[in-house]
């Protein structure tokens, strides 16, 4: 009987490790603020997301694991933006842009992001991009 329990425990542990490995490409995080602003160097419209300071470590680890990959920002399960992650996120913030964006586009995007239930957004990575 003990052998059956030990084997069952090993199966459960292996399953949990497998599931956590599969989930490593996703991060659900609470959003503090979303703001449409302008890049200080280029003057182009950007969207800036800020997260609580307690989110800095999980955000850094997740971003380090996903540099070079396409990432998606999801609000309420819906992709609102997709971009390539070029470097780790060393602070509790994320700034993103598209060269074609106008002030109207960034303001609309911030409105969409601000409607997130419970203030949570999801970051998800996909296959590396060339």
Short mmCIF file of C-alpha atoms in Angstrom, two decimals:
data_model
loop_
_atom_site.label_atom_id
_atom_site.label_comp_id
_atom_site.label_asym_id
_atom_site.label_seq_id
_atom_site.Cartn_x
_atom_site.Cartn_y
_atom_site.Cartn_z
CA UNK A 1 0.00 0.00 0.00
CA UNK A 2 2.86 2.37 0.84
CA UNK A 3 4.36 1.87 -2.63
CA UNK A 4 1.05 2.90 -4.23
CA UNK A 5 0.92 6.09 -2.09
CA UNK A 6 4.54 6.94 -2.90
CA UNK A 7 3.92 6.41 -6.61
CA UNK A 8 0.76 8.53 -6.46
CA UNK A 9 2.62 11.31 -4.71
CA UNK A 10 5.36 11.24 -7.35
CA UNK A 11 2.76 11.44 -10.12
CA UNK A 12 1.08 14.41 -8.47
CA UNK A 13 4.40 16.22 -7.97
CA UNK A 14 5.48 15.53 -11.55
CA UNK A 15 2.14 16.83 -12.82
CA UNK A 16 2.46 20.03 -10.80
CA UNK A 17 5.97 20.61 -12.11
CA UNK A 18 4.79 20.03 -15.67
CA UNK A 19 1.86 22.40 -15.24
CA UNK A 20 4.04 25.13 -13.69
CA UNK A 21 6.50 24.77 -16.57
CA UNK A 22 3.68 25.22 -19.07
CA UNK A 23 2.44 28.28 -17.23
CA UNK A 24 5.86 29.96 -17.14
CA UNK A 25 5.05 31.82 -20.36
CA UNK A 26 2.07 33.57 -18.72
CA UNK A 27 1.95 36.13 -15.96
CA UNK A 28 -1.19 37.60 -14.45
CA UNK A 29 -0.43 40.80 -12.65
CA UNK A 30 -2.35 43.60 -10.96
CA UNK A 31 -2.20 46.92 -12.76
CA UNK A 32 -1.73 50.18 -10.82
CA UNK A 33 -2.18 52.62 -13.70
CA UNK A 34 -2.36 52.80 -17.47
CA UNK A 35 -1.46 56.09 -19.12
CA UNK A 36 -1.25 57.43 -22.65
CA UNK A 37 1.84 59.63 -22.81
CA UNK A 38 4.72 60.52 -25.15
CA UNK A 39 8.24 59.16 -25.41
CA UNK A 40 10.62 61.78 -24.02
CA UNK A 41 13.20 61.18 -26.76
CA UNK A 42 11.01 60.84 -29.84
CA UNK A 43 7.79 62.62 -28.86
CA UNK A 44 5.80 59.66 -30.23
CA UNK A 45 2.66 58.44 -28.41
CA UNK A 46 3.23 55.47 -26.07
CA UNK A 47 1.25 53.51 -23.49
CA UNK A 48 2.78 53.17 -20.07
CA UNK A 49 1.60 50.55 -17.59
CA UNK A 50 2.65 50.71 -13.95
CA UNK A 51 2.44 47.85 -11.50
CA UNK A 52 2.78 47.72 -7.70
CA UNK A 53 6.38 47.52 -6.45
CA UNK A 54 5.65 43.99 -5.21
CA UNK A 55 5.24 43.00 -8.87
CA UNK A 56 8.76 44.04 -9.85
CA UNK A 57 10.42 40.69 -9.07
CA UNK A 58 7.89 38.41 -10.82
CA UNK A 59 7.80 40.83 -13.78
CA UNK A 60 11.61 40.81 -14.04
CA UNK A 61 11.83 37.01 -13.86
CA UNK A 62 9.05 36.55 -16.42
CA UNK A 63 10.60 39.11 -18.77
CA UNK A 64 14.10 37.59 -18.47
CA UNK A 65 12.62 34.23 -19.49
CA UNK A 66 10.86 35.77 -22.49
CA UNK A 67 13.34 38.24 -24.05
CA UNK A 68 13.25 37.94 -27.83
CA UNK A 69 9.74 36.49 -27.88
CA UNK A 70 6.52 38.05 -29.01
CA UNK A 71 4.40 38.96 -26.01
CA UNK A 72 0.72 39.68 -25.80
CA UNK A 73 -1.09 41.92 -23.35
CA UNK A 74 -4.49 40.49 -22.52
CA UNK A 75 -7.37 42.24 -20.80
CA UNK A 76 -10.27 40.05 -19.72
CA UNK A 77 -8.87 37.22 -21.88
CA UNK A 78 -8.69 39.41 -25.01
CA UNK A 79 -5.42 40.42 -26.69
CA UNK A 80 -5.18 44.22 -26.79
CA UNK A 81 -1.57 44.50 -27.92
CA UNK A 82 1.22 42.29 -29.26
CA UNK A 83 4.90 43.25 -29.42
CA UNK A 84 8.40 41.82 -29.27
CA UNK A 85 10.05 41.93 -25.83
CA UNK A 86 13.51 43.33 -26.50
CA UNK A 87 14.92 43.50 -22.96
CA UNK A 88 14.08 42.49 -19.38
CA UNK A 89 11.74 44.75 -17.42
CA UNK A 90 13.82 46.09 -14.52
CA UNK A 91 11.06 48.11 -12.91
CA UNK A 92 7.42 47.69 -12.14
CA UNK A 93 6.43 49.29 -15.44
CA UNK A 94 6.02 48.46 -19.09
CA UNK A 95 6.07 51.01 -21.91
CA UNK A 96 5.04 49.99 -25.40
CA UNK A 97 4.29 51.66 -28.69
CA UNK A 98 3.75 51.26 -32.39
CA UNK A 99 5.31 53.72 -34.86
CA UNK A 100 1.88 54.17 -36.49
CA UNK A 101 0.06 55.12 -33.29
CA UNK A 102 -1.64 58.47 -32.85
CA UNK A 103 -2.75 60.10 -29.58
CA UNK A 104 -6.27 58.85 -30.32
CA UNK A 105 -5.06 55.24 -30.64
CA UNK A 106 -3.10 55.31 -27.36
CA UNK A 107 -6.01 56.95 -25.50
CA UNK A 108 -8.38 54.25 -26.81
CA UNK A 109 -5.95 51.51 -25.79
CA UNK A 110 -5.65 52.95 -22.28
CA UNK A 111 -9.46 53.03 -22.00
CA UNK A 112 -9.58 49.33 -22.96
CA UNK A 113 -6.85 48.39 -20.49
CA UNK A 114 -8.43 50.43 -17.69
CA UNK A 115 -11.62 48.35 -17.95
CA UNK A 116 -9.80 45.23 -16.77
CA UNK A 117 -11.73 43.29 -14.11
CA UNK A 118 -10.11 43.46 -10.66
CA UNK A 119 -7.25 45.50 -12.12
CA UNK A 120 -5.56 42.37 -13.49
CA UNK A 121 -3.87 42.05 -16.87
CA UNK A 122 -2.18 39.03 -18.34
CA UNK A 123 1.15 38.93 -20.16
CA UNK A 124 1.65 35.92 -22.40
CA UNK A 125 4.57 35.00 -24.61
CA UNK A 126 4.55 33.11 -27.86
CA UNK A 127 7.21 31.63 -30.12
CA UNK A 128 10.44 33.57 -30.70
CA UNK A 129 10.29 36.05 -33.54
CA UNK A 130 13.03 36.61 -36.09
#
